[in-house]
Every structure is written in C-alpha cells, then in structure tokens.
Amino acid sequence: MGGDDRQNETKSEGELLREKLFVNKKNSWEEAEPEELEGIHRFAEDYKDFLNRGKTERECTSRAEELLRARGFSDIDTLKGPLSPGAKLYRNNRGKSLVAAVIGRAPLSGGVNIVGAHIDSPRIDLKDNPLYEEGEFALLDTHYYGGIKNYQWTTIPLALHGVLIGPEGKVIEIRVGEEEGDPVFTVTDLLPHLAREQMQKKVSEFLTGEDLDILAGSRPFRDSKVKEKVKLNLLNLLYERYGIVEQDFAGGELEFVPAHKARDVGFDRSMIGAYGHDDRSCAWAALQAILEIALPGAIPPGSAGKAPSDGAAVPEKTVICFLSDKEEIGSAGNTGAQSRMLENCIAQICESAGEGASELALRRVLDRSAMLSADVNSAYDPNYDSVYDKKNASFFGKGLVLSKATGSGGKFGGSEANAEFYRKLRDILDRNRIPWQYGDLGKVDKGGGGTIAKYPANLGIEVLDCGIPVLSMHSPFEVISKIDLYSTWRAYLAFLREA
Ligand code: MN
Ligand code: MN
C-alpha cells in the first residue's frame, strides 16, 4: 500500500481499478521505514559472522547449538519432569543436523509450526584414499558433493574443513585455510595459450568430476633412497600435526570449501556475497526466528519494534526449527530430512509434555502440523534473461519467495502445497506487512529442482516452499539481498507465532 502521494480524486477510474486489480510488487528498500534500515544491516552482519564460522553442516550445527544454549535452550535428553509451556529444548542429531523447539500454550494434538532449512552446501569432498604424487606435486583426489558447475571451482583459494576419526573414536578436527596466514588449496586450470582444444569442448566436458584434484604440496622429503618424496613429506607433516597416517583418510569427512569470507556486494552494500547462502540464509532466518520467540526483542538489537506480534513470549502453538543435512544429495541418511529425526523429536516432546507416547498420538500431531520448507530460490538474473518467466520469477528486494510447486518436467519429483495452506501463509504475511513474491525456479522445462518439502509432507504435515532469492546459486560466491534476508526472518517469525 501507499507510495503514491496524489489524492484519490485526481486519479482516473482506470488508474484506480489498476491499483485495485493488478499485481504490484514493490521493492522493499523503498518501502522500509528509515528506523528499520540499521536493523537490516545489523542482521546481515550477524549472518555474515554465522557464514564465516559455519562452512560445513557440522560447524553450522555447533554454532546453532551455541546460540540456542545462550538463549536458554537445553538438550532434550537432559530435561527432567514434564515439559510446560515456554520450555526451550533442542536435539543435536549426530553433530550434523538439529531440531529446536519452544513449547506452546496449546496442546500438541492441535499441531506444531515448523520452519525447516538445510545446512549442507555443495562442495568438494575428499575420497577415501585421496593422496597421490604426480609430476612432483602432491595432489588430493576428490568427489564433488551436490550439483556444481565444475569449472567454477578452479583457480580459487579453497579451505579444508572437517573431521577424521582416530583410534577409540577420537575426533580430529581439521580447519585449514580460514585464518590469516593459513595456507590454502586450489584446483589448477590450463593457461589460455594452450587451451585451444579445451576451449572447443562443451562446458560440461572440459573439466570432469574426476579432474577436480586439489594441489596440496610440492616439496620433497630429503632422502635419496625413497620414491614419492613429495607425498612422503606431506604425510610426514600430517603425522606430526594430527597424528594421522594415510589410511586414516578413509571414512573421514573432509570438505574443500571456498576460503573467502562473506562480503558486502555493491557500492550501496545492499547485497551479501558468500559461499553457502543455499541454504544457510534460510537456516539463519529460521534459527533467528526461534531464538526471537525464546527471548522477544533480542534480535536484531534495536529493531524489536518491527517484529510481528511482539510481547508474546510463550507461543500459542509449539514451534520448531529444523536444520537438516544432505539436502544437496537428496536428503538421504540419518541426518537428512528423509530420516525420522524430526518425527522422533516430536514423539519425544509429545511424551515429555504428557500427551502420550503412542504412535497414534504422534501421527495426530504430524497430521495437524504446518511447515515452511525454507530454501533459496533462483533470483531473476538480467545476464541470463532467457531462462526466466519474469511474471513468475523472484527478484531481489521483493521479499520472501513463495513456491507453490517445485520439481521439474511437469512438477515431477517435487512437492506441491495445498491452495488453502498457501492462502493462509499469504494472509499472515499481509497482516504483518511482510513483503512476499512468486518464485518459479525458471521457465517450464528449462530445468528444475527439489527441496526437503516432500518428506515432511509425506507425514501429513502441510508444507509450503518459501525462501530467499539468490544469484549464482551453487557457485562458490552466491549473492543475496540483505533486505530479503530480513524480510524472510520476519516471515518465519510471523508464521511460527501465528499459523
Ligand atoms: Mn537448497
Ligand atoms: Mn541447493
């Protein structure tokens, strides 16, 4: 609403009708109150810090747990006695995914409100037996994780994050390439002078997944009697630093990720460029929403007045923030959204709240619950105009992107929200003056993709996909708008409180 200063009397009948009947999505920067702007930028600063600390699902889980504990949440297994309204709890699932909840005033049998996002991002994983020497270089063999365009991951500084498990379950944490002065790693590319043949190849062929090998060393061990001296020297360094031998790579989880930090983008600092917006931007908004419910007014400092329904410390319904792993490879495994971690946690809450431990009690809660599948969408990019239907594409600065359906080739393989539930969310957003927009991933049959939505939907939960528009998705440097991040946080908060 608003924006036009002219009096209604001076508008023609057609102008008035147009205002009433046409879709008119405004840019949120033009609509935001001046006192909101500082909060928007501060929210972005906190988010950048989260991204810099959390470049893997494990690091994001640890950081989320830290923030939850600081806001009074406890591990569900340590809670004693029946859960009462206002109780704050979480379950850390194997260090790689997490469920957090605030118990509401209403019985669980009426359903719970969930925002679910994923905290894994595309990257390059080490193979089980990765190290080899060739041309007097030590190289590491990899298998990429998630949908990447291979060429984007060459000639940029990469950092190594992850864990190896030593004898007796000892966790060896490795994080190299983030601190000033740390070495970094890289995948090399061919110089243009010798690339005449390479440049004729299709993009999908000139660098295969098997070619993504990491440059890891070039200094030989000084001993004329041994072979593979560079490899030996590198293993010796690793043994001295971490106590590991070559075989200890097996079964570990070591991930190469871009070494750069999150940065403001543009002269106007309206955007954030970083690795991992998919889907840590939505994960951050979801986490901040439940933290805000646990302690209203705390986030972001100074802009509490803009949070929907402030003052309501204990939510009406029980609210849940679900951060899952493995979305980028199909949500499989016991830390992914196809697992029963969400159900199990809700079952435990049900029992602890004195609402029964039966299968039926759990199924009833699930069948009456509502969830936002919080995941990023592809923002309209003027450099690649031809793949977007601009009527149904999402744009920077226009708020939370609602996607009724996902999938590809006739909505196949995705999820589709029920019309009634879509309308319910629209009404919550409009009531709270939170900007939202449409978001098909692209033109019909240009491609497509899925999210975690269909897995909770299978349990009977009402689910709608909605998230933040992003440019250069799945690249080492994705870009989002600061104001969309902020609008999305407000939207998730309003949904948790009011759905
Ligand atoms: Mn995603
Ligand atoms: Mn993705």
Coordinates of C-alpha atoms and ligand atoms in Angstrom, one line a residue:
M1 CA 0.0 0.0 0.0
G2 CA 1.0 3.6 -0.2
G3 CA 3.7 5.1 -2.3
D4 CA 1.5 7.4 -4.4
D5 CA 1.1 10.9 -3.0
R6 CA -1.6 12.0 -5.2
Q7 CA -5.1 12.3 -3.8
N8 CA -7.5 9.6 -5.0
E9 CA -9.8 12.2 -6.6
T10 CA -7.2 13.1 -9.1
K11 CA -6.8 9.5 -10.3
S12 CA -8.8 8.3 -13.3
E13 CA -11.2 5.4 -13.0
G14 CA -8.7 3.2 -14.9
E15 CA -5.8 4.1 -12.6
L16 CA -7.9 3.3 -9.5
L17 CA -9.0 0.0 -11.0
R18 CA -5.5 -0.9 -12.0
E19 CA -4.3 -0.3 -8.4
K20 CA -7.1 -2.5 -7.1
L21 CA -6.8 -5.3 -9.5
F22 CA -3.2 -5.7 -10.7
V23 CA -0.3 -7.5 -9.0
N24 CA 2.0 -4.7 -7.8
K25 CA 5.1 -5.9 -6.0
K26 CA 7.2 -3.1 -4.7
N27 CA 10.9 -3.0 -3.9
S28 CA 11.3 -3.4 -0.1
W29 CA 14.1 -0.9 0.1
E30 CA 11.6 1.8 -1.0
E31 CA 9.0 0.7 1.5
A32 CA 11.2 0.1 4.6
E33 CA 10.8 2.6 7.5
P34 CA 14.1 4.6 8.0
E35 CA 14.5 3.3 11.5
E36 CA 14.4 -0.3 10.2
L37 CA 17.5 0.2 8.0
E38 CA 20.0 -0.1 10.8
G39 CA 18.4 -3.3 12.0
I40 CA 18.5 -4.7 8.5
H41 CA 22.3 -4.1 8.1
R42 CA 23.0 -5.4 11.6
F43 CA 21.0 -8.5 10.9
A44 CA 23.2 -9.0 7.8
E45 CA 26.4 -8.5 9.9
D46 CA 25.4 -11.3 12.3
Y47 CA 24.5 -13.5 9.4
K48 CA 27.9 -13.0 7.7
D49 CA 29.6 -14.0 11.0
F50 CA 27.5 -17.2 11.0
L51 CA 28.6 -18.0 7.5
N52 CA 32.3 -17.4 8.3
R53 CA 32.1 -19.7 11.3
G54 CA 30.0 -22.3 9.6
K55 CA 31.2 -23.6 6.3
T56 CA 30.1 -27.2 6.9
E57 CA 27.0 -28.9 8.3
R58 CA 28.9 -29.8 11.4
E59 CA 30.1 -26.3 12.0
C60 CA 26.6 -24.8 11.4
T61 CA 25.2 -27.4 13.9
S62 CA 27.7 -26.5 16.6
R63 CA 27.2 -22.8 16.1
A64 CA 23.4 -23.2 16.2
E65 CA 23.7 -25.2 19.4
E66 CA 25.9 -22.5 21.0
L67 CA 23.4 -19.8 20.1
L68 CA 20.5 -21.9 21.4
R69 CA 22.2 -22.6 24.7
A70 CA 23.0 -18.9 25.1
R71 CA 19.3 -18.2 24.8
G72 CA 18.3 -20.8 27.4
F73 CA 17.6 -23.9 25.3
S74 CA 18.6 -27.3 26.8
D75 CA 19.4 -30.7 25.3
I76 CA 16.0 -32.6 25.3
D77 CA 17.7 -35.6 26.9
T78 CA 18.8 -33.6 30.0
L79 CA 15.3 -32.2 30.7
K80 CA 13.6 -33.5 33.8
G81 CA 9.9 -33.6 34.6
P82 CA 7.0 -32.8 32.2
L83 CA 7.6 -30.1 29.7
S84 CA 5.5 -27.0 30.3
P85 CA 4.6 -24.0 28.0
G86 CA 7.7 -21.9 27.4
A87 CA 10.2 -24.8 27.7
K88 CA 13.1 -24.4 25.3
L89 CA 14.8 -27.5 24.0
Y90 CA 16.9 -28.9 21.2
R91 CA 18.3 -32.2 19.9
N92 CA 21.6 -32.2 18.2
N93 CA 21.5 -35.2 15.7
R94 CA 25.0 -36.6 15.3
G95 CA 26.6 -33.2 15.2
K96 CA 25.2 -32.6 11.6
S97 CA 21.6 -31.7 12.0
L98 CA 19.4 -30.2 14.7
V99 CA 15.8 -29.8 15.9
A100 CA 15.0 -26.9 18.3
A101 CA 11.6 -26.2 19.9
V102 CA 9.8 -23.9 22.2
I103 CA 6.7 -25.5 23.8
G104 CA 3.5 -23.5 23.2
R105 CA 0.4 -23.0 25.4
A106 CA -1.9 -25.1 23.2
P107 CA -1.9 -28.9 23.3
L108 CA 0.4 -30.6 20.8
S109 CA -2.5 -32.5 19.5
G110 CA -3.5 -29.4 17.6
G111 CA -0.3 -29.5 15.6
V112 CA 3.0 -27.7 15.7
N113 CA 4.5 -25.0 13.5
I114 CA 7.8 -25.8 11.9
V115 CA 10.4 -24.0 9.8
G116 CA 12.8 -26.4 8.2
A117 CA 16.0 -25.5 6.3
H118 CA 19.2 -27.3 5.3
I119 CA 22.7 -26.6 6.4
D120 CA 24.7 -28.6 3.9
S121 CA 26.0 -26.9 0.8
P122 CA 27.7 -28.0 -2.5
R123 CA 31.4 -28.5 -2.1
I124 CA 34.3 -30.9 -3.0
D125 CA 34.8 -33.9 -0.7
L126 CA 38.0 -35.9 -0.3
K127 CA 37.9 -39.5 -1.5
D128 CA 38.8 -42.3 1.0
N129 CA 42.3 -42.8 -0.4
P130 CA 42.9 -39.4 -1.9
L131 CA 46.7 -38.7 -1.8
Y132 CA 48.9 -39.2 -4.8
E133 CA 52.1 -37.8 -6.3
E134 CA 52.4 -36.8 -10.0
G135 CA 55.0 -34.5 -11.6
E136 CA 56.5 -33.9 -8.2
F137 CA 53.3 -32.5 -6.9
A138 CA 51.2 -33.9 -4.1
L139 CA 47.5 -34.0 -5.2
L140 CA 44.3 -34.9 -3.5
D141 CA 41.6 -36.8 -5.3
T142 CA 38.0 -35.7 -4.7
H143 CA 34.4 -36.5 -5.3
Y144 CA 32.2 -33.3 -5.5
Y145 CA 29.1 -33.1 -3.3
G146 CA 25.8 -31.6 -4.7
G147 CA 25.2 -30.0 -8.1
I148 CA 28.2 -27.9 -9.0
K149 CA 29.5 -26.4 -12.3
N150 CA 33.0 -27.9 -12.1
Y151 CA 34.8 -25.0 -13.8
Q152 CA 33.6 -22.5 -11.1
W153 CA 35.7 -24.3 -8.6
T154 CA 39.1 -24.0 -10.3
T155 CA 41.7 -21.2 -9.6
I156 CA 40.1 -20.0 -6.4
P157 CA 41.5 -20.4 -2.9
L158 CA 39.9 -23.4 -1.1
A159 CA 39.9 -24.2 2.6
L160 CA 39.8 -27.7 4.1
H161 CA 37.2 -28.3 6.8
G162 CA 36.1 -31.5 8.5
V163 CA 36.8 -34.4 10.8
L164 CA 38.8 -37.6 10.8
I165 CA 38.1 -40.2 13.4
G166 CA 41.2 -41.5 15.2
P167 CA 41.7 -44.6 17.4
E168 CA 38.9 -45.1 20.0
G169 CA 36.6 -42.6 18.4
K170 CA 38.9 -39.6 18.9
V171 CA 37.6 -36.8 16.7
I172 CA 40.4 -35.0 14.8
E173 CA 39.1 -31.6 13.7
I174 CA 40.8 -30.1 10.7
R175 CA 40.3 -26.5 9.5
V176 CA 43.0 -25.1 7.3
G177 CA 42.7 -22.0 5.1
E178 CA 40.5 -19.7 7.1
E179 CA 42.9 -17.8 9.3
E180 CA 45.2 -15.0 8.0
G181 CA 48.5 -16.7 7.3
D182 CA 47.0 -20.2 6.8
P183 CA 47.9 -21.9 3.6
V184 CA 45.0 -22.6 1.1
F185 CA 44.5 -25.1 -1.6
T186 CA 43.4 -24.9 -5.2
V187 CA 42.3 -26.7 -8.4
T188 CA 44.5 -25.6 -11.3
D189 CA 43.3 -24.7 -14.8
L190 CA 45.0 -24.6 -18.2
L191 CA 46.6 -21.4 -19.4
P192 CA 44.7 -19.8 -22.4
H193 CA 47.8 -20.1 -24.6
L194 CA 47.5 -23.9 -24.5
A195 CA 43.7 -24.1 -24.2
R196 CA 42.8 -24.1 -27.9
E197 CA 41.4 -27.6 -27.8
Q198 CA 39.9 -27.2 -24.3
M199 CA 38.0 -24.1 -25.4
Q200 CA 36.2 -26.0 -28.2
K201 CA 34.8 -28.5 -25.7
K202 CA 31.4 -28.3 -24.1
V203 CA 31.4 -26.7 -20.7
S204 CA 30.1 -30.0 -19.2
E205 CA 33.0 -31.9 -20.7
F206 CA 36.2 -29.8 -20.4
L207 CA 36.6 -30.4 -16.8
T208 CA 35.2 -33.7 -15.5
G209 CA 34.4 -34.5 -11.8
E210 CA 37.5 -36.8 -11.8
D211 CA 39.6 -33.8 -12.9
L212 CA 38.8 -31.8 -9.7
D213 CA 42.1 -32.7 -8.0
I214 CA 43.5 -30.5 -5.3
L215 CA 47.0 -29.1 -5.3
A216 CA 48.3 -29.9 -1.9
G217 CA 52.2 -29.8 -1.9
S218 CA 55.4 -29.7 -3.9
R219 CA 58.2 -30.1 -1.5
P220 CA 60.1 -33.5 -1.5
F221 CA 61.3 -35.3 1.6
R222 CA 65.1 -35.1 1.7
D223 CA 66.2 -38.7 1.3
S224 CA 67.7 -40.0 -2.0
K225 CA 66.6 -43.6 -1.2
V226 CA 62.8 -43.2 -1.3
K227 CA 60.3 -42.7 -4.1
E228 CA 57.2 -40.4 -4.0
K229 CA 59.1 -37.9 -1.8
V230 CA 56.6 -35.1 -2.1
K231 CA 53.8 -37.4 -0.9
L232 CA 56.0 -38.7 1.9
N233 CA 56.9 -35.2 3.0
L234 CA 53.2 -34.3 3.1
L235 CA 52.2 -37.4 5.0
N236 CA 55.0 -36.7 7.5
L237 CA 53.7 -33.2 8.1
L238 CA 50.2 -34.5 8.6
Y239 CA 51.5 -37.2 11.0
E240 CA 53.4 -34.5 13.0
R241 CA 50.5 -32.2 13.2
Y242 CA 47.5 -34.6 13.5
G243 CA 49.0 -37.9 14.3
I244 CA 47.4 -39.5 11.2
V245 CA 48.7 -41.9 8.6
E246 CA 47.5 -42.3 5.0
Q247 CA 44.9 -44.9 5.9
D248 CA 43.2 -42.5 8.4
F249 CA 41.7 -40.5 5.5
A250 CA 39.3 -43.5 5.0
G251 CA 35.8 -42.8 6.2
G252 CA 36.6 -39.2 7.2
E253 CA 34.5 -36.2 6.3
L254 CA 36.9 -33.7 4.8
E255 CA 35.4 -31.0 2.7
F256 CA 37.0 -28.4 0.4
V257 CA 35.1 -25.1 0.5
P258 CA 35.8 -21.6 -0.8
A259 CA 38.3 -19.9 1.6
H260 CA 36.8 -16.5 1.1
K261 CA 34.8 -14.7 3.8
A262 CA 31.3 -13.3 3.3
R263 CA 31.4 -9.8 1.9
D264 CA 29.1 -6.9 1.2
V265 CA 28.4 -6.6 -2.5
G266 CA 27.8 -3.3 -4.4
F267 CA 28.6 0.4 -3.8
D268 CA 25.3 0.6 -1.8
R269 CA 26.2 -2.5 0.3
S270 CA 22.7 -3.8 -0.3
M271 CA 23.8 -7.4 -1.0
I272 CA 25.9 -10.2 0.5
G273 CA 28.2 -12.4 -1.5
A274 CA 29.3 -15.6 0.2
Y275 CA 29.7 -19.4 0.0
G276 CA 26.7 -21.3 1.3
H277 CA 23.7 -19.0 1.1
D278 CA 22.0 -22.1 -0.1
D279 CA 20.7 -22.8 2.4
R280 CA 22.3 -21.2 5.3
S281 CA 20.5 -17.9 4.6
C282 CA 17.1 -19.6 5.3
A283 CA 18.6 -21.6 8.1
W284 CA 19.8 -18.4 9.8
A285 CA 16.4 -16.8 9.3
A286 CA 14.7 -19.8 10.8
L287 CA 17.2 -20.1 13.7
Q288 CA 16.9 -16.4 14.5
A289 CA 13.1 -16.7 14.4
I290 CA 13.0 -19.4 17.1
L291 CA 15.6 -17.5 19.1
E292 CA 13.5 -14.4 18.9
I293 CA 10.5 -16.4 20.1
A294 CA 12.6 -17.7 23.1
L295 CA 13.6 -14.1 24.0
P296 CA 11.5 -11.5 22.2
G297 CA 13.2 -8.2 21.3
A298 CA 16.7 -9.7 21.4
I299 CA 17.3 -9.8 17.6
P300 CA 18.3 -7.7 15.9
P301 CA 19.1 -5.3 18.7
G302 CA 17.2 -2.1 18.3
S303 CA 14.6 -3.2 15.8
A304 CA 12.4 -5.2 18.1
G305 CA 9.5 -2.9 17.4
K306 CA 9.3 -4.3 13.9
A307 CA 9.0 -7.9 14.9
P308 CA 5.5 -9.3 14.4
S309 CA 3.3 -9.8 17.5
D310 CA 5.9 -8.7 20.0
G311 CA 5.5 -9.4 23.6
A312 CA 4.1 -12.9 23.1
A313 CA 6.9 -14.7 25.0
V314 CA 5.2 -18.1 25.0
P315 CA 3.9 -19.0 21.6
E316 CA 0.4 -20.3 21.1
K317 CA 1.5 -23.5 19.3
T318 CA 4.7 -25.3 19.9
V319 CA 7.2 -24.0 17.4
I320 CA 10.1 -25.9 15.8
C321 CA 13.2 -25.0 13.9
F322 CA 14.6 -28.0 11.9
L323 CA 18.1 -27.8 10.4
S324 CA 18.8 -30.8 8.2
D325 CA 21.8 -32.2 6.4
K326 CA 22.2 -34.0 3.0
E327 CA 19.6 -31.9 1.1
E328 CA 22.0 -31.4 -1.8
I329 CA 22.3 -35.1 -2.4
G330 CA 18.6 -36.0 -1.9
S331 CA 18.1 -35.6 1.9
A332 CA 19.1 -39.3 2.4
G333 CA 20.7 -40.8 5.5
N334 CA 20.1 -40.5 9.2
T335 CA 20.9 -36.8 9.3
G336 CA 18.8 -35.9 6.3
A337 CA 15.2 -34.8 6.0
Q338 CA 14.1 -38.3 4.8
S339 CA 15.2 -39.7 8.2
R340 CA 12.9 -39.9 11.2
M341 CA 14.8 -37.4 13.2
L342 CA 12.0 -34.8 13.1
E343 CA 9.3 -37.3 13.9
N344 CA 11.4 -38.8 16.7
C345 CA 12.0 -35.5 18.3
I346 CA 8.3 -34.6 18.1
A347 CA 7.4 -38.0 19.6
Q348 CA 9.8 -37.3 22.5
I349 CA 8.3 -33.9 23.0
C350 CA 4.8 -35.4 23.0
E351 CA 5.7 -37.9 25.6
S352 CA 7.6 -35.4 27.8
A353 CA 4.7 -33.0 27.6
G354 CA 2.4 -35.7 28.9
E355 CA 0.4 -36.1 25.7
G356 CA 1.1 -39.7 25.2
A357 CA 3.7 -42.0 23.7
S358 CA 1.5 -43.8 21.3
E359 CA 2.1 -44.0 17.5
L360 CA -1.4 -42.5 17.1
A361 CA -0.6 -39.5 19.3
L362 CA 2.4 -38.7 17.2
R363 CA 0.6 -39.2 13.9
R364 CA -2.2 -36.9 15.0
V365 CA 0.3 -34.2 15.8
L366 CA 2.0 -34.6 12.5
D367 CA -1.2 -34.6 10.5
R368 CA -2.3 -31.2 12.1
S369 CA 1.1 -29.5 11.8
A370 CA 2.3 -26.9 9.4
M371 CA 5.7 -26.3 8.0
L372 CA 7.6 -23.8 5.8
S373 CA 10.2 -25.6 3.7
A374 CA 12.8 -22.9 3.9
D375 CA 15.0 -23.0 0.9
V376 CA 16.5 -20.5 -1.5
N377 CA 15.1 -19.8 -5.0
S378 CA 16.8 -18.6 -8.2
A379 CA 16.5 -14.8 -8.4
Y380 CA 16.0 -13.2 -11.8
D381 CA 19.4 -12.5 -13.4
P382 CA 19.4 -9.9 -16.2
N383 CA 22.6 -11.6 -17.6
Y384 CA 20.6 -14.8 -18.3
D385 CA 17.2 -13.4 -19.1
S386 CA 16.1 -16.2 -21.4
V387 CA 15.6 -18.9 -18.7
Y388 CA 13.2 -16.9 -16.6
D389 CA 9.5 -16.3 -16.9
K390 CA 9.6 -12.7 -15.5
K391 CA 5.9 -12.9 -14.4
N392 CA 6.7 -15.8 -12.1
A393 CA 10.4 -15.2 -11.3
S394 CA 11.6 -13.8 -8.0
F395 CA 13.5 -10.5 -7.7
F396 CA 16.0 -9.1 -5.3
G397 CA 14.4 -6.7 -2.8
K398 CA 10.9 -8.1 -3.2
G399 CA 10.8 -10.3 -0.1
L400 CA 10.1 -13.9 0.7
V401 CA 9.7 -16.2 -2.3
L402 CA 6.7 -18.5 -2.2
S403 CA 6.8 -21.5 -4.5
K404 CA 3.6 -23.5 -4.6
A405 CA 5.3 -26.3 -6.6
T406 CA 8.8 -27.5 -7.2
G407 CA 10.2 -30.3 -9.3
S408 CA 11.0 -30.5 -13.0
G409 CA 9.5 -31.7 -16.3
G410 CA 5.8 -31.4 -15.2
K411 CA 6.4 -30.7 -11.5
F412 CA 7.9 -34.2 -11.3
G413 CA 9.9 -35.2 -8.2
G414 CA 9.0 -32.0 -6.2
S415 CA 6.3 -31.1 -3.8
E416 CA 3.2 -29.0 -4.1
A417 CA 1.5 -27.0 -1.4
N418 CA -2.3 -27.1 -0.9
A419 CA -4.1 -24.0 -2.0
E420 CA -5.6 -23.4 1.4
F421 CA -2.3 -23.5 3.2
Y422 CA -0.7 -21.2 0.6
R423 CA -3.6 -18.7 1.2
K424 CA -3.1 -19.0 5.0
L425 CA 0.5 -18.0 4.7
R426 CA -0.3 -15.1 2.4
D427 CA -2.7 -13.8 4.9
I428 CA -0.2 -14.0 7.8
L429 CA 2.4 -12.1 5.7
D430 CA -0.1 -9.4 4.5
R431 CA -1.4 -8.9 8.0
N432 CA 2.2 -8.3 9.2
R433 CA 3.1 -6.2 6.2
I434 CA 5.9 -8.6 5.2
P435 CA 6.8 -8.5 1.5
W436 CA 6.4 -11.7 -0.5
Q437 CA 6.6 -12.7 -4.1
Y438 CA 6.2 -15.6 -6.5
G439 CA 9.1 -17.9 -7.4
D440 CA 9.2 -20.5 -10.1
L441 CA 12.7 -21.7 -10.4
G442 CA 12.8 -20.8 -14.1
K443 CA 10.8 -21.3 -17.3
V444 CA 8.9 -24.6 -17.7
D445 CA 11.2 -27.4 -18.8
K446 CA 14.4 -25.3 -18.5
G447 CA 15.4 -27.4 -15.6
G448 CA 14.2 -27.7 -12.0
G449 CA 14.9 -28.9 -8.6
G450 CA 13.5 -30.2 -5.3
T451 CA 13.8 -29.4 -1.6
I452 CA 13.1 -31.2 1.6
A453 CA 9.3 -30.3 1.3
K454 CA 8.1 -33.7 0.1
Y455 CA 9.4 -35.6 3.1
P456 CA 7.5 -33.9 5.9
A457 CA 4.5 -33.6 3.5
N458 CA 4.5 -37.4 3.4
L459 CA 3.9 -37.4 7.2
G460 CA 0.7 -35.4 6.8
I461 CA 2.3 -32.0 7.5
E462 CA 1.1 -29.0 5.5
V463 CA 4.2 -27.8 3.7
L464 CA 5.0 -24.8 1.5
D465 CA 8.3 -24.0 -0.1
C466 CA 9.5 -20.5 0.6
G467 CA 12.8 -18.7 0.9
I468 CA 15.3 -16.2 -0.2
P469 CA 16.1 -15.3 -3.9
V470 CA 19.8 -15.9 -4.7
L471 CA 22.1 -15.2 -7.7
S472 CA 24.8 -17.7 -8.8
M473 CA 23.2 -20.5 -6.8
H474 CA 25.6 -23.4 -6.1
S475 CA 28.6 -21.3 -7.1
P476 CA 31.5 -20.6 -4.7
F477 CA 30.2 -17.0 -4.4
E478 CA 26.4 -16.8 -4.2
V479 CA 24.7 -13.4 -3.8
I480 CA 21.5 -12.4 -1.8
S481 CA 19.9 -9.2 -0.8
K482 CA 20.2 -8.0 2.8
I483 CA 16.6 -6.9 2.8
D484 CA 15.2 -10.2 1.6
L485 CA 17.1 -11.9 4.4
Y486 CA 15.5 -9.6 6.9
S487 CA 12.0 -10.0 5.4
T488 CA 12.4 -13.7 5.5
W489 CA 13.3 -13.7 9.1
R490 CA 10.2 -11.6 9.9
A491 CA 8.1 -14.0 7.8
Y492 CA 9.3 -17.1 9.5
L493 CA 8.8 -15.5 12.9
A494 CA 5.2 -14.4 12.0
F495 CA 4.5 -18.0 10.7
L496 CA 5.8 -19.7 13.8
R497 CA 3.7 -17.4 16.0
E498 CA 0.5 -17.2 14.0
A499 CA 0.0 -20.3 11.8
Ligands
MN1 MN 18.7 -25.5 -1.1
MN2 MN 20.9 -26.4 -3.4

